[in-house]
């Protein structure tokens, strides 16, 4: 299956409900208050949030109010609007060749899919024949180290590890040094999941970053927050606090293969001006896709690409 | 948890409280605010609709017209509807009334927190219900998932069914059940692989396992941070697997927690537990009444009292309250109070439970006051001699410098601490003057400096 098809098959599930809803409320009819209200409700159901939704709806009102309009026109309008909002933040998954290795820190709340995403990134870049190394920095969760090691074995990527309960910052430091000696292209550092509200754990994360800097002043070169697509409006707080703590350089959204629509991404991109590197659409190592604004937006409103 | 929602609703009700009578327009305005607040809190749209309708019907009835303070009346109506929506006033218990071994199965999406919850639940059953528990992981999908459960089992001293590689979930569950029977366990906890509700193959698999082992409870574990999708997830899991209860994980975050609402409504089964931290004992019973109170910022005194009684030994309470009654309060008393507060989950979590404290808690946040500064206070007190603790008047400039050095803080910090102690001890003296009855009559406000 081409990646476009995979993305679509993943995302179309997300959008089915939205488009079903759209179809049911709108054939060819006058765009009136009631219709706008229903549209608003539907966008909210895709986790777009109340403020982005009312923004988009306001635009629709200004442009099309009282005109005869059909479902496709509405879809195109919405998709275009959402694409425009996402487009500036599309960033390809690239390794900066100026660094050897490029050091990437992966952060996020518990269960968002950090370890799996690291495996996927490893798979992605190893197909480009890059030399990759993992650092099993989640020393807190039981068997998290083993989880990454199993991925390392499957993908034939070396993993730097210490026992459970080891100091994550010290491990990160060692990993950077070792990866520099081995002249890797990229070093992916896993971290333990943490709720952004837990200030102690956020301090620990800051420390990891500080200690990485001691080994390599320019590092980490990327700090990526892994976001679960099922998360609702709490994503704003997650991004805000993680960004404040360790200075994010981009986002990856996972679990878009379910019915969660991930609409919150539109508002996040807008507010935090953070690049979106990729999306996860499955549990397999190759279930990671470059983020494409128009595909995402089209699929979100149920338009065929 | 839920704080932001309670702020929103408070905003609405502040407006209502200021008025003598309540017009239809007022109710509509309040409902619009409630609707937006609930949506922003990630309550699923269909649930919001039903809830609004419910509240409006009641609010527009004659109850409101007759009541003396209409604002309060609406608060009550919203509150009651909320309690009802969250599952009524009876806390849901696990149903363990079956022949041993009673099977409990946990299901849910990837990353919902099933494995951690499984271990927490095992610890709860072992410690609080005196059950012999065995856990078995059926997760052959995620790498090292079964290893994770085994390690957790070791941590909490609960047996896990040995890892047998390459077996199917159905196979593992049958063997585990057989072993649980053979070895006389009371309860068998089955952790399953995370699966998407639209993955027909995996949903079929878990349904098959369920048929095979006939669990007394099938609990859907979901992340409290879930957005609009919560309703869909609950619906599909209920339809295709059949669940008997919900567990909301990560309630210790600042998610507004609308998922609790949505899932309860859609699945039509009670929320049996909430996860409130990464530690193995951080699993709590779900009380609809309390959560609704918390949403409306009416405080959660019951939880507070329960936490207090669990964390503080009775003797110590006796000792402190006696000293308080005598109006005595030195720095070592302050230290032990701070320590106890920490045991109960820290200042912030306590504040969140007290009535009317939601706003103050935010102010604390803004002022940079957090649980860390409390640790600093403890460090400073610990840097004092026993004599100094008993008689803080002894603390001259040179002693303060020594304490600052010893605790890694500044002299200003030490002065701040002393000022706080002074305020607190003034409060304690007032406490003495008021006596126990006076305190009950005047409440906490009687103690606040005026």
PDB file of N, CA and C in Angstrom, chain B residues 22-91:
ATOM      1  N   UNK B  22     -34.407  35.041  38.782  1.00  0.00           N
ATOM      2  CA  UNK B  22     -33.776  34.392  37.642  1.00  0.00           C
ATOM      3  C   UNK B  22     -34.733  34.347  36.460  1.00  0.00           C
ATOM      4  N   UNK B  23     -34.349  34.985  35.378  1.00  0.00           N
ATOM      5  CA  UNK B  23     -35.222  34.966  34.201  1.00  0.00           C
ATOM      6  C   UNK B  23     -34.835  33.830  33.270  1.00  0.00           C
ATOM      7  N   UNK B  24     -35.683  33.579  32.302  1.00  0.00           N
ATOM      8  CA  UNK B  24     -35.372  32.578  31.285  1.00  0.00           C
ATOM      9  C   UNK B  24     -34.053  32.910  30.607  1.00  0.00           C
ATOM     10  N   UNK B  25     -33.862  34.203  30.414  1.00  0.00           N
ATOM     11  CA  UNK B  25     -32.661  34.653  29.728  1.00  0.00           C
ATOM     12  C   UNK B  25     -31.416  34.260  30.539  1.00  0.00           C
ATOM     13  N   UNK B  26     -31.545  34.432  31.844  1.00  0.00           N
ATOM     14  CA  UNK B  26     -30.421  34.067  32.713  1.00  0.00           C
ATOM     15  C   UNK B  26     -30.087  32.590  32.582  1.00  0.00           C
ATOM     16  N   UNK B  27     -31.138  31.783  32.618  1.00  0.00           N
ATOM     17  CA  UNK B  27     -30.912  30.339  32.520  1.00  0.00           C
ATOM     18  C   UNK B  27     -30.227  30.004  31.204  1.00  0.00           C
ATOM     19  N   UNK B  28     -30.717  30.626  30.139  1.00  0.00           N
ATOM     20  CA  UNK B  28     -30.118  30.357  28.830  1.00  0.00           C
ATOM     21  C   UNK B  28     -28.661  30.779  28.791  1.00  0.00           C
ATOM     22  N   UNK B  29     -28.393  31.949  29.356  1.00  0.00           N
ATOM     23  CA  UNK B  29     -27.007  32.433  29.380  1.00  0.00           C
ATOM     24  C   UNK B  29     -26.126  31.467  30.158  1.00  0.00           C
ATOM     25  N   UNK B  30     -26.636  31.038  31.291  1.00  0.00           N
ATOM     26  CA  UNK B  30     -25.871  30.099  32.113  1.00  0.00           C
ATOM     27  C   UNK B  30     -25.630  28.803  31.359  1.00  0.00           C
ATOM     28  N   UNK B  31     -26.669  28.345  30.675  1.00  0.00           N
ATOM     29  CA  UNK B  31     -26.536  27.071  29.958  1.00  0.00           C
ATOM     30  C   UNK B  31     -25.548  27.169  28.805  1.00  0.00           C
ATOM     31  N   UNK B  32     -25.539  28.329  28.138  1.00  0.00           N
ATOM     32  CA  UNK B  32     -24.564  28.498  27.061  1.00  0.00           C
ATOM     33  C   UNK B  32     -23.151  28.388  27.611  1.00  0.00           C
ATOM     34  N   UNK B  33     -22.951  29.064  28.730  1.00  0.00           N
ATOM     35  CA  UNK B  33     -21.626  29.009  29.360  1.00  0.00           C
ATOM     36  C   UNK B  33     -21.281  27.582  29.772  1.00  0.00           C
ATOM     37  N   UNK B  34     -22.281  26.925  30.339  1.00  0.00           N
ATOM     38  CA  UNK B  34     -22.049  25.553  30.790  1.00  0.00           C
ATOM     39  C   UNK B  34     -21.694  24.658  29.612  1.00  0.00           C
ATOM     40  N   UNK B  35     -22.417  24.876  28.516  1.00  0.00           N
ATOM     41  CA  UNK B  35     -22.166  24.063  27.322  1.00  0.00           C
ATOM     42  C   UNK B  35     -20.726  24.241  26.835  1.00  0.00           C
ATOM     43  N   UNK B  36     -20.305  25.493  26.713  1.00  0.00           N
ATOM     44  CA  UNK B  36     -18.939  25.762  26.256  1.00  0.00           C
ATOM     45  C   UNK B  36     -17.921  25.193  27.257  1.00  0.00           C
ATOM     46  N   UNK B  37     -18.203  25.425  28.531  1.00  0.00           N
ATOM     47  CA  UNK B  37     -17.280  24.937  29.560  1.00  0.00           C
ATOM     48  C   UNK B  37     -17.140  23.425  29.488  1.00  0.00           C
ATOM     49  N   UNK B  38     -18.277  22.759  29.317  1.00  0.00           N
ATOM     50  CA  UNK B  38     -18.232  21.298  29.267  1.00  0.00           C
ATOM     51  C   UNK B  38     -17.494  20.814  28.027  1.00  0.00           C
ATOM     52  N   UNK B  39     -17.718  21.479  26.899  1.00  0.00           N
ATOM     53  CA  UNK B  39     -17.025  21.076  25.679  1.00  0.00           C
ATOM     54  C   UNK B  39     -15.528  21.301  25.824  1.00  0.00           C
ATOM     55  N   UNK B  40     -15.166  22.426  26.398  1.00  0.00           N
ATOM     56  CA  UNK B  40     -13.743  22.692  26.605  1.00  0.00           C
ATOM     57  C   UNK B  40     -13.155  21.697  27.596  1.00  0.00           C
ATOM     58  N   UNK B  41     -14.026  21.167  28.427  1.00  0.00           N
ATOM     59  CA  UNK B  41     -13.564  20.159  29.380  1.00  0.00           C
ATOM     60  C   UNK B  41     -13.546  18.776  28.748  1.00  0.00           C
ATOM     61  N   UNK B  42     -13.746  18.717  27.426  1.00  0.00           N
ATOM     62  CA  UNK B  42     -13.698  17.452  26.691  1.00  0.00           C
ATOM     63  C   UNK B  42     -14.868  16.522  26.974  1.00  0.00           C
ATOM     64  N   UNK B  43     -15.957  17.043  27.480  1.00  0.00           N
ATOM     65  CA  UNK B  43     -17.149  16.215  27.586  1.00  0.00           C
ATOM     66  C   UNK B  43     -17.688  16.039  26.162  1.00  0.00           C
ATOM     67  N   UNK B  44     -18.041  14.817  25.828  1.00  0.00           N
ATOM     68  CA  UNK B  44     -18.475  14.546  24.458  1.00  0.00           C
ATOM     69  C   UNK B  44     -19.789  15.263  24.159  1.00  0.00           C
ATOM     70  N   UNK B  45     -19.897  15.721  22.927  1.00  0.00           N
ATOM     71  CA  UNK B  45     -21.028  16.556  22.526  1.00  0.00           C
ATOM     72  C   UNK B  45     -22.402  15.969  22.841  1.00  0.00           C
ATOM     73  N   UNK B  46     -22.650  14.691  22.501  1.00  0.00           N
ATOM     74  CA  UNK B  46     -23.984  14.147  22.802  1.00  0.00           C
ATOM     75  C   UNK B  46     -24.301  14.208  24.304  1.00  0.00           C
ATOM     76  N   UNK B  47     -23.266  14.004  25.098  1.00  0.00           N
ATOM     77  CA  UNK B  47     -23.449  14.044  26.547  1.00  0.00           C
ATOM     78  C   UNK B  47     -23.754  15.470  26.998  1.00  0.00           C
ATOM     79  N   UNK B  48     -23.051  16.415  26.401  1.00  0.00           N
ATOM     80  CA  UNK B  48     -23.290  17.823  26.729  1.00  0.00           C
ATOM     81  C   UNK B  48     -24.729  18.194  26.393  1.00  0.00           C
ATOM     82  N   UNK B  49     -25.171  17.748  25.228  1.00  0.00           N
ATOM     83  CA  UNK B  49     -26.534  18.070  24.797  1.00  0.00           C
ATOM     84  C   UNK B  49     -27.553  17.562  25.799  1.00  0.00           C
ATOM     85  N   UNK B  50     -27.405  16.296  26.131  1.00  0.00           N
ATOM     86  CA  UNK B  50     -28.363  15.686  27.041  1.00  0.00           C
ATOM     87  C   UNK B  50     -28.353  16.392  28.398  1.00  0.00           C
ATOM     88  N   UNK B  51     -27.145  16.682  28.831  1.00  0.00           N
ATOM     89  CA  UNK B  51     -26.984  17.325  30.132  1.00  0.00           C
ATOM     90  C   UNK B  51     -27.647  18.707  30.147  1.00  0.00           C
ATOM     91  N   UNK B  52     -27.378  19.488  29.097  1.00  0.00           N
ATOM     92  CA  UNK B  52     -27.954  20.835  29.020  1.00  0.00           C
ATOM     93  C   UNK B  52     -29.469  20.773  29.026  1.00  0.00           C
ATOM     94  N   UNK B  53     -29.985  19.831  28.250  1.00  0.00           N
ATOM     95  CA  UNK B  53     -31.441  19.696  28.145  1.00  0.00           C
ATOM     96  C   UNK B  53     -32.029  19.377  29.521  1.00  0.00           C
ATOM     97  N   UNK B  54     -31.406  18.438  30.139  1.00  0.00           N
ATOM     98  CA  UNK B  54     -31.800  17.999  31.469  1.00  0.00           C
ATOM     99  C   UNK B  54     -31.843  19.168  32.456  1.00  0.00           C
ATOM    100  N   UNK B  55     -30.749  19.939  32.464  1.00  0.00           N
ATOM    101  CA  UNK B  55     -30.651  21.052  33.396  1.00  0.00           C
ATOM    102  C   UNK B  55     -31.691  22.114  33.060  1.00  0.00           C
ATOM    103  N   UNK B  56     -31.865  22.365  31.778  1.00  0.00           N
ATOM    104  CA  UNK B  56     -32.791  23.424  31.387  1.00  0.00           C
ATOM    105  C   UNK B  56     -34.215  23.094  31.804  1.00  0.00           C
ATOM    106  N   UNK B  57     -34.625  21.865  31.547  1.00  0.00           N
ATOM    107  CA  UNK B  57     -35.965  21.452  31.932  1.00  0.00           C
ATOM    108  C   UNK B  57     -36.217  21.715  33.414  1.00  0.00           C
ATOM    109  N   UNK B  58     -35.231  21.315  34.192  1.00  0.00           N
ATOM    110  CA  UNK B  58     -35.398  21.480  35.636  1.00  0.00           C
ATOM    111  C   UNK B  58     -35.327  22.937  36.046  1.00  0.00           C
ATOM    112  N   UNK B  59     -34.411  23.663  35.407  1.00  0.00           N
ATOM    113  CA  UNK B  59     -34.193  25.044  35.820  1.00  0.00           C
ATOM    114  C   UNK B  59     -35.382  25.938  35.482  1.00  0.00           C
ATOM    115  N   UNK B  60     -36.065  25.587  34.395  1.00  0.00           N
ATOM    116  CA  UNK B  60     -37.186  26.432  33.976  1.00  0.00           C
ATOM    117  C   UNK B  60     -38.482  26.078  34.699  1.00  0.00           C
ATOM    118  N   UNK B  61     -38.439  25.038  35.472  1.00  0.00           N
ATOM    119  CA  UNK B  61     -39.629  24.629  36.193  1.00  0.00           C
ATOM    120  C   UNK B  61     -39.948  25.561  37.339  1.00  0.00           C
ATOM    121  N   UNK B  62     -41.012  25.237  38.067  1.00  0.00           N
ATOM    122  CA  UNK B  62     -41.438  26.186  39.085  1.00  0.00           C
ATOM    123  C   UNK B  62     -40.501  26.200  40.296  1.00  0.00           C
ATOM    124  N   UNK B  63     -39.687  25.142  40.425  1.00  0.00           N
ATOM    125  CA  UNK B  63     -38.745  25.140  41.550  1.00  0.00           C
ATOM    126  C   UNK B  63     -37.953  26.434  41.632  1.00  0.00           C
ATOM    127  N   UNK B  64     -37.501  26.868  40.476  1.00  0.00           N
ATOM    128  CA  UNK B  64     -36.632  28.038  40.459  1.00  0.00           C
ATOM    129  C   UNK B  64     -37.397  29.294  40.843  1.00  0.00           C
ATOM    130  N   UNK B  65     -38.619  29.404  40.282  1.00  0.00           N
ATOM    131  CA  UNK B  65     -39.395  30.605  40.532  1.00  0.00           C
ATOM    132  C   UNK B  65     -39.692  30.747  42.027  1.00  0.00           C
ATOM    133  N   UNK B  66     -39.962  29.617  42.644  1.00  0.00           N
ATOM    134  CA  UNK B  66     -40.320  29.671  44.057  1.00  0.00           C
ATOM    135  C   UNK B  66     -39.129  29.904  44.979  1.00  0.00           C
ATOM    136  N   UNK B  67     -37.983  29.430  44.547  1.00  0.00           N
ATOM    137  CA  UNK B  67     -36.861  29.443  45.480  1.00  0.00           C
ATOM    138  C   UNK B  67     -36.423  30.857  45.799  1.00  0.00           C
ATOM    139  N   UNK B  68     -35.843  31.003  46.966  1.00  0.00           N
ATOM    140  CA  UNK B  68     -35.489  32.341  47.438  1.00  0.00           C
ATOM    141  C   UNK B  68     -34.280  32.897  46.701  1.00  0.00           C
ATOM    142  N   UNK B  69     -33.238  32.043  46.558  1.00  0.00           N
ATOM    143  CA  UNK B  69     -32.082  32.501  45.797  1.00  0.00           C
ATOM    144  C   UNK B  69     -31.924  31.625  44.558  1.00  0.00           C
ATOM    145  N   UNK B  70     -32.388  32.146  43.450  1.00  0.00           N
ATOM    146  CA  UNK B  70     -32.418  31.346  42.221  1.00  0.00           C
ATOM    147  C   UNK B  70     -31.035  30.849  41.802  1.00  0.00           C
ATOM    148  N   UNK B  71     -30.034  31.674  42.021  1.00  0.00           N
ATOM    149  CA  UNK B  71     -28.680  31.252  41.660  1.00  0.00           C
ATOM    150  C   UNK B  71     -28.304  29.950  42.340  1.00  0.00           C
ATOM    151  N   UNK B  72     -28.564  29.899  43.626  1.00  0.00           N
ATOM    152  CA  UNK B  72     -28.260  28.689  44.393  1.00  0.00           C
ATOM    153  C   UNK B  72     -29.055  27.493  43.869  1.00  0.00           C
ATOM    154  N   UNK B  73     -30.278  27.817  43.492  1.00  0.00           N
ATOM    155  CA  UNK B  73     -31.134  26.749  42.987  1.00  0.00           C
ATOM    156  C   UNK B  73     -30.533  26.125  41.731  1.00  0.00           C
ATOM    157  N   UNK B  74     -30.083  26.989  40.829  1.00  0.00           N
ATOM    158  CA  UNK B  74     -29.492  26.465  39.590  1.00  0.00           C
ATOM    159  C   UNK B  74     -28.227  25.672  39.914  1.00  0.00           C
ATOM    160  N   UNK B  75     -27.453  26.198  40.849  1.00  0.00           N
ATOM    161  CA  UNK B  75     -26.260  25.460  41.254  1.00  0.00           C
ATOM    162  C   UNK B  75     -26.655  24.058  41.699  1.00  0.00           C
ATOM    163  N   UNK B  76     -27.727  24.013  42.484  1.00  0.00           N
ATOM    164  CA  UNK B  76     -28.153  22.711  42.981  1.00  0.00           C
ATOM    165  C   UNK B  76     -28.610  21.795  41.845  1.00  0.00           C
ATOM    166  N   UNK B  77     -29.365  22.368  40.924  1.00  0.00           N
ATOM    167  CA  UNK B  77     -29.857  21.559  39.806  1.00  0.00           C
ATOM    168  C   UNK B  77     -28.684  21.020  38.969  1.00  0.00           C
ATOM    169  N   UNK B  78     -27.741  21.922  38.676  1.00  0.00           N
ATOM    170  CA  UNK B  78     -26.568  21.499  37.897  1.00  0.00           C
ATOM    171  C   UNK B  78     -25.805  20.424  38.667  1.00  0.00           C
ATOM    172  N   UNK B  79     -25.640  20.664  39.932  1.00  0.00           N
ATOM    173  CA  UNK B  79     -24.914  19.723  40.772  1.00  0.00           C
ATOM    174  C   UNK B  79     -25.581  18.341  40.783  1.00  0.00           C
ATOM    175  N   UNK B  80     -26.899  18.338  41.004  1.00  0.00           N
ATOM    176  CA  UNK B  80     -27.614  17.059  41.059  1.00  0.00           C
ATOM    177  C   UNK B  80     -27.540  16.321  39.725  1.00  0.00           C
ATOM    178  N   UNK B  81     -27.698  17.094  38.652  1.00  0.00           N
ATOM    179  CA  UNK B  81     -27.631  16.477  37.328  1.00  0.00           C
ATOM    180  C   UNK B  81     -26.241  15.899  37.079  1.00  0.00           C
ATOM    181  N   UNK B  82     -25.251  16.620  37.570  1.00  0.00           N
ATOM    182  CA  UNK B  82     -23.868  16.182  37.412  1.00  0.00           C
ATOM    183  C   UNK B  82     -23.625  14.870  38.174  1.00  0.00           C
ATOM    184  N   UNK B  83     -24.107  14.848  39.408  1.00  0.00           N
ATOM    185  CA  UNK B  83     -23.954  13.647  40.225  1.00  0.00           C
ATOM    186  C   UNK B  83     -24.629  12.466  39.540  1.00  0.00           C
ATOM    187  N   UNK B  84     -25.825  12.732  39.065  1.00  0.00           N
ATOM    188  CA  UNK B  84     -26.572  11.677  38.392  1.00  0.00           C
ATOM    189  C   UNK B  84     -25.797  11.177  37.174  1.00  0.00           C
ATOM    190  N   UNK B  85     -25.293  12.134  36.394  1.00  0.00           N
ATOM    191  CA  UNK B  85     -24.569  11.770  35.171  1.00  0.00           C
ATOM    192  C   UNK B  85     -23.306  10.982  35.498  1.00  0.00           C
ATOM    193  N   UNK B  86     -22.708  11.287  36.620  1.00  0.00           N
ATOM    194  CA  UNK B  86     -21.461  10.613  36.982  1.00  0.00           C
ATOM    195  C   UNK B  86     -21.703   9.294  37.696  1.00  0.00           C
ATOM    196  N   UNK B  87     -22.964   8.958  37.909  1.00  0.00           N
ATOM    197  CA  UNK B  87     -23.226   7.620  38.433  1.00  0.00           C
ATOM    198  C   UNK B  87     -23.938   7.555  39.770  1.00  0.00           C
ATOM    199  N   UNK B  88     -24.551   8.669  40.198  1.00  0.00           N
ATOM    200  CA  UNK B  88     -25.335   8.622  41.415  1.00  0.00           C
ATOM    201  C   UNK B  88     -24.501   8.708  42.667  1.00  0.00           C
ATOM    202  N   UNK B  89     -25.156   8.590  43.828  1.00  0.00           N
ATOM    203  CA  UNK B  89     -24.443   8.884  45.064  1.00  0.00           C
ATOM    204  C   UNK B  89     -23.787   7.664  45.714  1.00  0.00           C
ATOM    205  N   UNK B  90     -24.004   6.485  45.126  1.00  0.00           N
ATOM    206  CA  UNK B  90     -23.371   5.309  45.726  1.00  0.00           C
ATOM    207  C   UNK B  90     -22.053   4.998  45.027  1.00  0.00           C
ATOM    208  N   UNK B  91     -20.934   4.989  45.754  1.00  0.00           N
ATOM    209  CA  UNK B  91     -19.680   4.630  45.092  1.00  0.00           C
ATOM    210  C   UNK B  91     -19.735   3.186  44.601  1.00  0.00           C
TER     211      UNK B  91
END
